[in-house]
Amino acid sequence: MGGPSTTDEVGDFLSRLFADGDLIPLGRLQSYLGPLIARRRTPKIQKQYAAIGGGSPIRRWSEYQAAEMCKILDKTCPETAPHKPYVSFRYAAPLTEEMYARLLEDGFGNGKGGRAVAFTQYPQYSCSTTGSSLNELWKWRNRMEGKRSADTPAPEGSITWSVIDRWPTHPGLVEAFAQNIKAKLATYPPEKQKDVVLLFSAHSLPMSVVNRGDTYPAEVAATVYAVMQRLKFSNQYRLCWQSQVGPSAWLGAQTSDTVEGYVKKGQTDLILIPIAFTSDHIETLFEIDQEVIPEAHSPGVKRAESLNGSPVFIKALADIAEQHLKSGEACSRQLGLRCQACTSERCLESKKFFLSEQLRLNGEALVT
């Protein structure tokens, strides 16, 4: 998804975000309502980014995480070294098309071939996030290297793609979250620590997406359960959802309502854990830190640190990438299964393309 690095970029960021029907489905009026909502929200969101330092830190953290991951990979996976990181976002710079242009400029594709791995930084898959990003990558791959269907040969010397499309219960991810939770629990008096409630907060989804069969809620829940297993279920816990936009129904219970409700009931020691985010951005630095926590009016309501530069997390990224490279797989088996009520032809063709890359990874030719 990304985030604007400056307040001047907020308008363009929101315009792209609300134009994406995979993320915020507005039906036939998407092209009209999207820009209208973006324009109306821009001044408010600019103030929020100004309040967290003038822009999102997500690009800085993403580039740092990717660079450090590749340093580890060069040592642990020398047979595919050197590994070069490229960061791209769905709605903010560097955009997918900018990343793809850099790949071509750096000697990939254009008759020279090369291998690229699309490594989503959403641990839990959703059609509205990873799915939308893969659709965008597929679109720009067709525009910049030649359009082809999944059952026709790839242009000679084009980039071979594979995808790491989900990793919700990877042990390294789980360990990184567990360490941050333990560190925050240690800030409470010893006699209170076992009674602190852990609130795992993830970005919500419109119920229209959930009811279509999106796997995101289940995969987020899987991460939460794995983390609690690692903590030996030391504390009571709940999963809640944040960042709803507009009047339509979204997945709940809402994070803000959850915190308010528990505090009113006398449960004033709470730790919020951003379980679906791999670095800080506006949802943690503003929504949780400057809205949810202050409005709780309880010093016992705190937030666990985001993963950011955690060495454990970065090592997990390297392990995931290494396992993927050595597996020879184009993507997970799950990627090929569409949501039960999916009717998107773009989604279908994108999935077919990434699945078809398996033949190229196997060194096989398509028979036409």
CSV table of C-alpha atoms in Angstrom, one decimal:
chain,number,residue,atom,x,y,z
A,1,MET,CA,0.0,0.0,0.0
A,2,GLY,CA,2.7,2.5,1.0
A,3,GLY,CA,2.3,6.0,2.3
A,4,PRO,CA,3.0,9.5,1.3
A,5,SER,CA,6.5,10.6,2.3
A,6,THR,CA,5.4,14.2,2.5
A,7,THR,CA,2.1,16.0,3.0
A,8,ASP,CA,2.2,17.2,-0.6
A,9,GLU,CA,1.9,13.6,-1.8
A,10,VAL,CA,-1.3,12.9,0.3
A,11,GLY,CA,-3.7,13.9,-2.5
A,12,ASP,CA,-2.2,11.7,-5.1
A,13,PHE,CA,-1.9,8.8,-2.6
A,14,LEU,CA,-5.6,9.1,-1.7
A,15,SER,CA,-6.7,9.4,-5.3
A,16,ARG,CA,-5.0,6.1,-6.1
A,17,LEU,CA,-6.3,4.4,-3.0
A,18,PHE,CA,-9.9,5.3,-3.5
A,19,ALA,CA,-9.7,4.4,-7.2
A,20,ASP,CA,-8.8,0.8,-6.4
A,21,GLY,CA,-11.9,-1.3,-6.4
A,22,ASP,CA,-10.0,-4.3,-5.0
A,23,LEU,CA,-9.4,-2.3,-1.7
A,24,ILE,CA,-12.5,-0.1,-1.5
A,25,PRO,CA,-15.2,-1.4,-3.8
A,26,LEU,CA,-17.5,1.4,-4.9
A,27,GLY,CA,-19.2,-0.3,-7.8
A,28,ARG,CA,-20.0,1.4,-11.1
A,29,LEU,CA,-19.5,4.8,-9.4
A,30,GLN,CA,-15.8,4.1,-8.5
A,31,SER,CA,-14.4,6.5,-11.1
A,32,TYR,CA,-16.7,9.3,-9.8
A,33,LEU,CA,-16.9,8.6,-6.0
A,34,GLY,CA,-13.2,7.7,-5.6
A,35,PRO,CA,-11.7,11.1,-6.6
A,36,LEU,CA,-14.5,12.9,-4.8
A,37,ILE,CA,-13.8,11.1,-1.5
A,38,ALA,CA,-10.1,11.6,-2.0
A,39,ARG,CA,-10.4,15.4,-2.4
A,40,ARG,CA,-12.7,15.7,0.6
A,41,ARG,CA,-10.4,13.7,2.8
A,42,THR,CA,-7.0,15.2,1.7
A,43,PRO,CA,-6.9,18.2,4.1
A,44,LYS,CA,-7.8,16.1,7.1
A,45,ILE,CA,-5.2,13.4,6.2
A,46,GLN,CA,-2.6,16.0,5.5
A,47,LYS,CA,-2.9,17.2,9.1
A,48,GLN,CA,-2.5,13.7,10.4
A,49,TYR,CA,0.7,13.1,8.5
A,50,ALA,CA,1.9,16.5,9.6
A,51,ALA,CA,1.3,15.3,13.2
A,52,ILE,CA,3.6,12.3,12.8
A,53,GLY,CA,6.5,14.3,11.3
A,54,GLY,CA,5.3,15.3,7.9
A,55,GLY,CA,5.0,12.0,6.2
A,56,SER,CA,4.9,8.2,6.5
A,57,PRO,CA,8.1,6.4,7.5
A,58,ILE,CA,7.0,3.2,5.7
A,59,ARG,CA,9.3,3.8,2.7
A,60,ARG,CA,12.3,4.3,4.9
A,61,TRP,CA,11.6,1.2,6.9
A,62,SER,CA,10.7,-0.9,3.9
A,63,GLU,CA,13.9,0.0,2.1
A,64,TYR,CA,16.0,-0.7,5.3
A,65,GLN,CA,14.3,-4.1,5.9
A,66,ALA,CA,14.8,-5.1,2.2
A,67,ALA,CA,18.4,-4.1,2.2
A,68,GLU,CA,19.2,-5.9,5.4
A,69,MET,CA,17.4,-9.0,4.3
A,70,CYS,CA,19.5,-9.1,1.1
A,71,LYS,CA,22.7,-8.8,3.1
A,72,ILE,CA,21.7,-12.0,5.0
A,73,LEU,CA,20.6,-13.7,1.8
A,74,ASP,CA,23.9,-13.1,0.1
A,75,LYS,CA,25.6,-15.1,2.9
A,76,THR,CA,23.0,-17.9,3.4
A,77,CYS,CA,22.0,-18.4,-0.2
A,78,PRO,CA,25.2,-17.7,-2.2
A,79,GLU,CA,23.9,-19.8,-5.2
A,80,THR,CA,21.4,-17.0,-6.1
A,81,ALA,CA,23.6,-14.1,-5.0
A,82,PRO,CA,23.9,-11.2,-5.4
A,83,HIS,CA,20.4,-10.3,-4.3
A,84,LYS,CA,19.2,-6.8,-5.1
A,85,PRO,CA,16.2,-5.2,-3.4
A,86,TYR,CA,13.5,-3.2,-5.1
A,87,VAL,CA,10.7,-1.6,-3.1
A,88,SER,CA,7.4,-0.7,-4.7
A,89,PHE,CA,4.0,0.5,-3.3
A,90,ARG,CA,0.5,0.3,-4.6
A,91,TYR,CA,-0.5,4.0,-4.0
A,92,ALA,CA,2.7,5.9,-3.2
A,93,ALA,CA,6.1,6.3,-4.7
A,94,PRO,CA,7.9,4.3,-5.8
A,95,LEU,CA,4.9,2.9,-7.7
A,96,THR,CA,4.9,-0.5,-9.4
A,97,GLU,CA,5.6,0.9,-12.8
A,98,GLU,CA,8.6,2.9,-11.4
A,99,MET,CA,10.0,-0.2,-9.9
A,100,TYR,CA,9.5,-2.2,-13.1
A,101,ALA,CA,11.3,0.5,-15.1
A,102,ARG,CA,14.2,0.3,-12.7
A,103,LEU,CA,14.4,-3.4,-13.2
A,104,LEU,CA,14.6,-3.0,-16.9
A,105,GLU,CA,17.2,-0.2,-16.6
A,106,ASP,CA,19.3,-2.4,-14.4
A,107,GLY,CA,19.6,-5.1,-17.0
A,108,PHE,CA,16.6,-7.4,-16.3
A,109,GLY,CA,14.2,-8.4,-19.0
A,110,ASN,CA,14.4,-6.8,-22.5
A,111,GLY,CA,15.9,-10.0,-23.9
A,112,LYS,CA,18.3,-10.5,-20.9
A,113,GLY,CA,16.0,-12.6,-18.7
A,114,GLY,CA,16.6,-12.7,-15.0
A,115,ARG,CA,14.7,-13.8,-11.9
A,116,ALA,CA,12.5,-11.6,-9.7
A,117,VAL,CA,10.5,-12.5,-6.5
A,118,ALA,CA,7.5,-10.4,-5.6
A,119,PHE,CA,7.7,-10.6,-1.8
A,120,THR,CA,4.5,-9.2,-0.2
A,121,GLN,CA,5.1,-7.4,3.1
A,122,TYR,CA,1.5,-8.2,4.1
A,123,PRO,CA,2.0,-11.4,6.2
A,124,GLN,CA,-1.7,-12.2,5.8
A,125,TYR,CA,-3.1,-12.4,2.3
A,126,SER,CA,-6.1,-10.3,1.2
A,127,CYS,CA,-7.4,-9.7,-2.3
A,128,SER,CA,-7.6,-6.0,-1.4
A,129,THR,CA,-3.8,-5.8,-0.5
A,130,THR,CA,-1.5,-8.5,-1.8
A,131,GLY,CA,-4.1,-9.4,-4.5
A,132,SER,CA,-4.4,-5.9,-5.7
A,133,SER,CA,-0.6,-5.4,-5.7
A,134,LEU,CA,-0.1,-8.6,-7.8
A,135,ASN,CA,-2.8,-7.5,-10.2
A,136,GLU,CA,-0.9,-4.2,-10.6
A,137,LEU,CA,2.4,-6.0,-11.1
A,138,TRP,CA,0.8,-8.3,-13.7
A,139,LYS,CA,-0.6,-5.3,-15.5
A,140,TRP,CA,2.7,-3.4,-15.7
A,141,ARG,CA,4.6,-6.6,-16.6
A,142,ASN,CA,2.3,-6.9,-19.7
A,143,ARG,CA,2.7,-3.3,-20.6
A,144,MET,CA,6.5,-3.2,-20.3
A,145,GLU,CA,7.5,-6.7,-21.4
A,146,GLY,CA,4.7,-7.7,-23.8
A,147,LYS,CA,1.2,-8.8,-23.1
A,148,ARG,CA,0.6,-12.6,-23.0
A,149,SER,CA,-2.0,-14.9,-21.7
A,150,ALA,CA,-1.1,-17.7,-19.3
A,151,ASP,CA,-1.2,-20.3,-22.0
A,152,THR,CA,1.1,-18.7,-24.5
A,153,PRO,CA,5.0,-18.6,-24.3
A,154,ALA,CA,6.7,-15.7,-22.6
A,155,PRO,CA,8.6,-13.2,-24.7
A,156,GLU,CA,12.2,-14.3,-25.1
A,157,GLY,CA,14.4,-13.0,-22.4
A,158,SER,CA,11.6,-11.6,-20.2
A,159,ILE,CA,11.8,-11.6,-16.4
A,160,THR,CA,10.7,-14.9,-14.7
A,161,TRP,CA,8.5,-14.1,-11.7
A,162,SER,CA,7.7,-15.9,-8.6
A,163,VAL,CA,5.6,-14.8,-5.6
A,164,ILE,CA,5.8,-15.0,-1.8
A,165,ASP,CA,2.2,-14.3,-1.3
A,166,ARG,CA,1.6,-15.0,2.5
A,167,TRP,CA,3.5,-16.0,5.6
A,168,PRO,CA,1.1,-15.5,8.6
A,169,THR,CA,2.6,-18.1,11.0
A,170,HIS,CA,6.3,-18.1,10.1
A,171,PRO,CA,8.2,-18.8,13.3
A,172,GLY,CA,10.4,-15.7,12.9
A,173,LEU,CA,7.5,-13.4,12.5
A,174,VAL,CA,5.8,-15.0,15.5
A,175,GLU,CA,9.0,-14.6,17.6
A,176,ALA,CA,9.4,-11.0,16.6
A,177,PHE,CA,5.9,-10.1,17.7
A,178,ALA,CA,6.3,-12.2,21.0
A,179,GLN,CA,9.5,-10.3,21.9
A,180,ASN,CA,7.9,-6.9,21.4
A,181,ILE,CA,4.9,-8.0,23.5
A,182,LYS,CA,7.1,-9.3,26.3
A,183,ALA,CA,9.1,-6.0,26.3
A,184,LYS,CA,5.9,-4.0,26.7
A,185,LEU,CA,4.5,-6.3,29.4
A,186,ALA,CA,7.7,-5.7,31.4
A,187,THR,CA,6.8,-2.0,31.7
A,188,TYR,CA,3.9,-2.9,34.0
A,189,PRO,CA,4.5,-3.8,37.7
A,190,PRO,CA,5.2,-7.5,38.1
A,191,GLU,CA,2.1,-8.2,40.0
A,192,LYS,CA,-0.1,-6.6,37.2
A,193,GLN,CA,1.5,-8.2,34.2
A,194,LYS,CA,-0.6,-11.4,34.1
A,195,ASP,CA,-3.8,-9.3,34.1
A,196,VAL,CA,-2.9,-7.1,31.2
A,197,VAL,CA,-5.2,-7.8,28.2
A,198,LEU,CA,-3.6,-8.1,24.8
A,199,LEU,CA,-5.5,-6.4,22.0
A,200,PHE,CA,-4.2,-7.4,18.5
A,201,SER,CA,-5.2,-4.7,16.0
A,202,ALA,CA,-5.3,-5.3,12.3
A,203,HIS,CA,-6.5,-3.1,9.4
A,204,SER,CA,-10.2,-3.8,8.8
A,205,LEU,CA,-11.9,-4.8,5.5
A,206,PRO,CA,-15.3,-3.9,4.0
A,207,MET,CA,-17.8,-6.7,4.8
A,208,SER,CA,-18.5,-6.9,1.1
A,209,VAL,CA,-14.9,-8.1,0.7
A,210,VAL,CA,-15.1,-10.5,3.7
A,211,ASN,CA,-18.4,-12.0,2.5
A,212,ARG,CA,-16.8,-12.6,-0.9
A,213,GLY,CA,-14.6,-15.2,0.8
A,214,ASP,CA,-11.4,-13.2,1.4
A,215,THR,CA,-8.9,-15.2,3.5
A,216,TYR,CA,-7.5,-12.2,5.4
A,217,PRO,CA,-9.6,-12.5,8.6
A,218,ALA,CA,-8.7,-16.2,9.0
A,219,GLU,CA,-5.0,-15.6,8.3
A,220,VAL,CA,-4.8,-12.7,10.8
A,221,ALA,CA,-6.5,-14.9,13.4
A,222,ALA,CA,-3.9,-17.6,12.6
A,223,THR,CA,-1.1,-15.1,13.4
A,224,VAL,CA,-2.7,-14.1,16.6
A,225,TYR,CA,-3.1,-17.7,17.7
A,226,ALA,CA,0.5,-18.6,16.8
A,227,VAL,CA,1.8,-15.6,18.8
A,228,MET,CA,-0.3,-16.6,21.8
A,229,GLN,CA,1.0,-20.1,21.6
A,230,ARG,CA,4.5,-18.7,21.7
A,231,LEU,CA,3.5,-16.7,24.8
A,232,LYS,CA,2.0,-19.9,26.3
A,233,PHE,CA,-1.3,-18.1,26.5
A,234,SER,CA,0.1,-16.0,29.4
A,235,ASN,CA,-2.6,-13.3,29.0
A,236,GLN,CA,-6.2,-12.9,27.9
A,237,TYR,CA,-6.5,-11.5,24.4
A,238,ARG,CA,-8.8,-10.3,21.7
A,239,LEU,CA,-8.5,-9.4,18.0
A,240,CYS,CA,-10.0,-6.1,16.8
A,241,TRP,CA,-10.0,-4.1,13.6
A,242,GLN,CA,-9.1,-0.5,12.8
A,243,SER,CA,-9.0,2.2,10.1
A,244,GLN,CA,-12.6,1.8,8.8
A,245,VAL,CA,-13.6,4.4,6.1
A,246,GLY,CA,-17.1,5.5,5.1
A,247,PRO,CA,-20.6,4.5,6.1
A,248,SER,CA,-20.6,0.9,4.7
A,249,ALA,CA,-20.2,-2.1,7.0
A,250,TRP,CA,-16.6,-3.1,7.9
A,251,LEU,CA,-15.2,-6.0,9.8
A,252,GLY,CA,-15.4,-5.4,13.6
A,253,ALA,CA,-15.2,-5.0,16.5
A,254,GLN,CA,-13.4,-1.7,16.0
A,255,THR,CA,-10.2,-1.1,17.9
A,256,SER,CA,-11.3,2.3,19.3
A,257,ASP,CA,-14.6,0.9,20.5
A,258,THR,CA,-12.9,-2.2,22.0
A,259,VAL,CA,-10.5,0.0,24.1
A,260,GLU,CA,-13.2,2.3,25.2
A,261,GLY,CA,-15.5,-0.6,26.2
A,262,TYR,CA,-12.8,-2.4,28.2
A,263,VAL,CA,-11.7,0.8,30.1
A,264,LYS,CA,-15.3,1.5,31.0
A,265,LYS,CA,-15.7,-2.0,32.4
A,266,GLY,CA,-12.6,-1.4,34.6
A,267,GLN,CA,-10.0,-3.3,32.5
A,268,THR,CA,-7.6,-0.4,32.2
A,269,ASP,CA,-4.4,-2.3,31.5
A,270,LEU,CA,-4.3,-3.0,27.8
A,271,ILE,CA,-1.5,-3.5,25.2
A,272,LEU,CA,-2.3,-2.8,21.6
A,273,ILE,CA,-0.4,-5.0,19.1
A,274,PRO,CA,-0.4,-4.0,15.4
A,275,ILE,CA,-0.5,-7.6,14.2
A,276,ALA,CA,-0.9,-7.0,10.4
A,277,PHE,CA,1.7,-4.2,10.0
A,278,THR,CA,5.4,-4.8,9.6
A,279,SER,CA,6.5,-1.2,10.3
A,280,ASP,CA,5.2,2.0,11.7
A,281,HIS,CA,2.9,4.3,9.6
A,282,ILE,CA,-0.1,6.5,10.1
A,283,GLU,CA,-2.3,3.6,11.5
A,284,THR,CA,0.2,3.1,14.4
A,285,LEU,CA,1.7,6.5,14.8
A,286,PHE,CA,-1.4,8.6,14.5
A,287,GLU,CA,-4.5,6.4,14.8
A,288,ILE,CA,-3.4,4.3,17.7
A,289,ASP,CA,-0.8,6.6,19.4
A,290,GLN,CA,-2.6,9.9,19.0
A,291,GLU,CA,-6.3,8.9,18.9
A,292,VAL,CA,-7.1,5.6,20.5
A,293,ILE,CA,-4.6,5.7,23.4
A,294,PRO,CA,-5.1,9.3,24.5
A,295,GLU,CA,-8.9,8.9,24.3
A,296,ALA,CA,-8.8,6.0,26.6
A,297,HIS,CA,-7.7,8.3,29.5
A,298,SER,CA,-5.8,5.4,31.1
A,299,PRO,CA,-2.1,5.2,31.6
A,300,GLY,CA,-2.3,1.5,31.5
A,301,VAL,CA,-3.3,1.5,27.8
A,302,LYS,CA,-0.1,1.1,25.8
A,303,ARG,CA,1.2,-0.1,22.4
A,304,ALA,CA,3.8,-2.7,21.6
A,305,GLU,CA,6.5,-1.5,19.3
A,306,SER,CA,6.2,-2.2,15.6
A,307,LEU,CA,8.5,-4.6,13.9
A,308,ASN,CA,10.5,-1.9,12.1
A,309,GLY,CA,14.2,-2.7,12.5
A,310,SER,CA,13.8,-5.8,14.6
A,311,PRO,CA,16.8,-8.1,13.8
A,312,VAL,CA,14.6,-11.1,14.5
A,313,PHE,CA,12.0,-9.9,12.0
A,314,ILE,CA,14.6,-9.1,9.3
A,315,LYS,CA,16.2,-12.6,9.8
A,316,ALA,CA,12.7,-14.0,9.3
A,317,LEU,CA,12.3,-12.2,6.0
A,318,ALA,CA,15.6,-13.7,4.9
A,319,ASP,CA,14.6,-17.2,6.0
A,320,ILE,CA,11.3,-16.9,4.1
A,321,ALA,CA,13.0,-15.6,0.9
A,322,GLU,CA,15.7,-18.4,1.2
A,323,GLN,CA,13.1,-21.1,1.6
A,324,HIS,CA,11.2,-19.7,-1.4
A,325,LEU,CA,14.2,-19.6,-3.7
A,326,LYS,CA,15.2,-23.1,-2.8
A,327,SER,CA,11.7,-24.5,-3.1
A,328,GLY,CA,11.5,-23.8,-6.8
A,329,GLU,CA,7.8,-22.8,-6.4
A,330,ALA,CA,6.2,-20.0,-8.3
A,331,CYS,CA,3.7,-19.3,-5.5
A,332,SER,CA,1.8,-20.9,-2.8
A,333,ARG,CA,-1.0,-23.4,-3.7
A,334,GLN,CA,-3.5,-21.0,-2.0
A,335,LEU,CA,-2.8,-18.3,-4.5
A,336,GLY,CA,-4.4,-20.3,-7.3
A,337,LEU,CA,-7.8,-20.6,-5.5
A,338,ARG,CA,-10.1,-17.7,-6.1
A,339,CYS,CA,-12.5,-16.4,-3.4
A,340,GLN,CA,-15.9,-18.2,-3.4
A,341,ALA,CA,-17.8,-15.2,-4.8
A,342,CYS,CA,-15.0,-13.7,-6.9
A,343,THR,CA,-16.1,-12.4,-10.4
A,344,SER,CA,-13.0,-10.4,-11.3
A,345,GLU,CA,-11.5,-11.4,-14.6
A,346,ARG,CA,-8.4,-9.4,-13.8
A,347,CYS,CA,-7.9,-11.4,-10.7
A,348,LEU,CA,-8.3,-14.6,-12.6
A,349,GLU,CA,-5.8,-13.7,-15.3
A,350,SER,CA,-3.3,-12.4,-12.8
A,351,LYS,CA,-3.4,-15.7,-10.8
A,352,LYS,CA,-3.2,-17.7,-14.0
A,353,PHE,CA,-0.1,-15.8,-15.0
A,354,PHE,CA,1.8,-16.3,-11.8
A,355,LEU,CA,0.9,-19.9,-11.7
A,356,SER,CA,2.1,-20.4,-15.3
A,357,GLU,CA,5.5,-19.1,-14.3
A,358,GLN,CA,6.1,-22.5,-12.7
A,359,LEU,CA,6.9,-23.9,-16.1
A,360,ARG,CA,9.6,-21.4,-16.6
A,361,LEU,CA,11.1,-22.1,-13.2
A,362,ASN,CA,11.1,-25.8,-14.1
A,363,GLY,CA,12.8,-25.0,-17.3
A,364,GLU,CA,9.9,-26.2,-19.4
A,365,ALA,CA,8.3,-24.7,-22.5
A,366,LEU,CA,4.7,-24.1,-22.9
A,367,VAL,CA,3.1,-26.4,-25.6
A,368,THR,CA,0.7,-24.4,-27.8
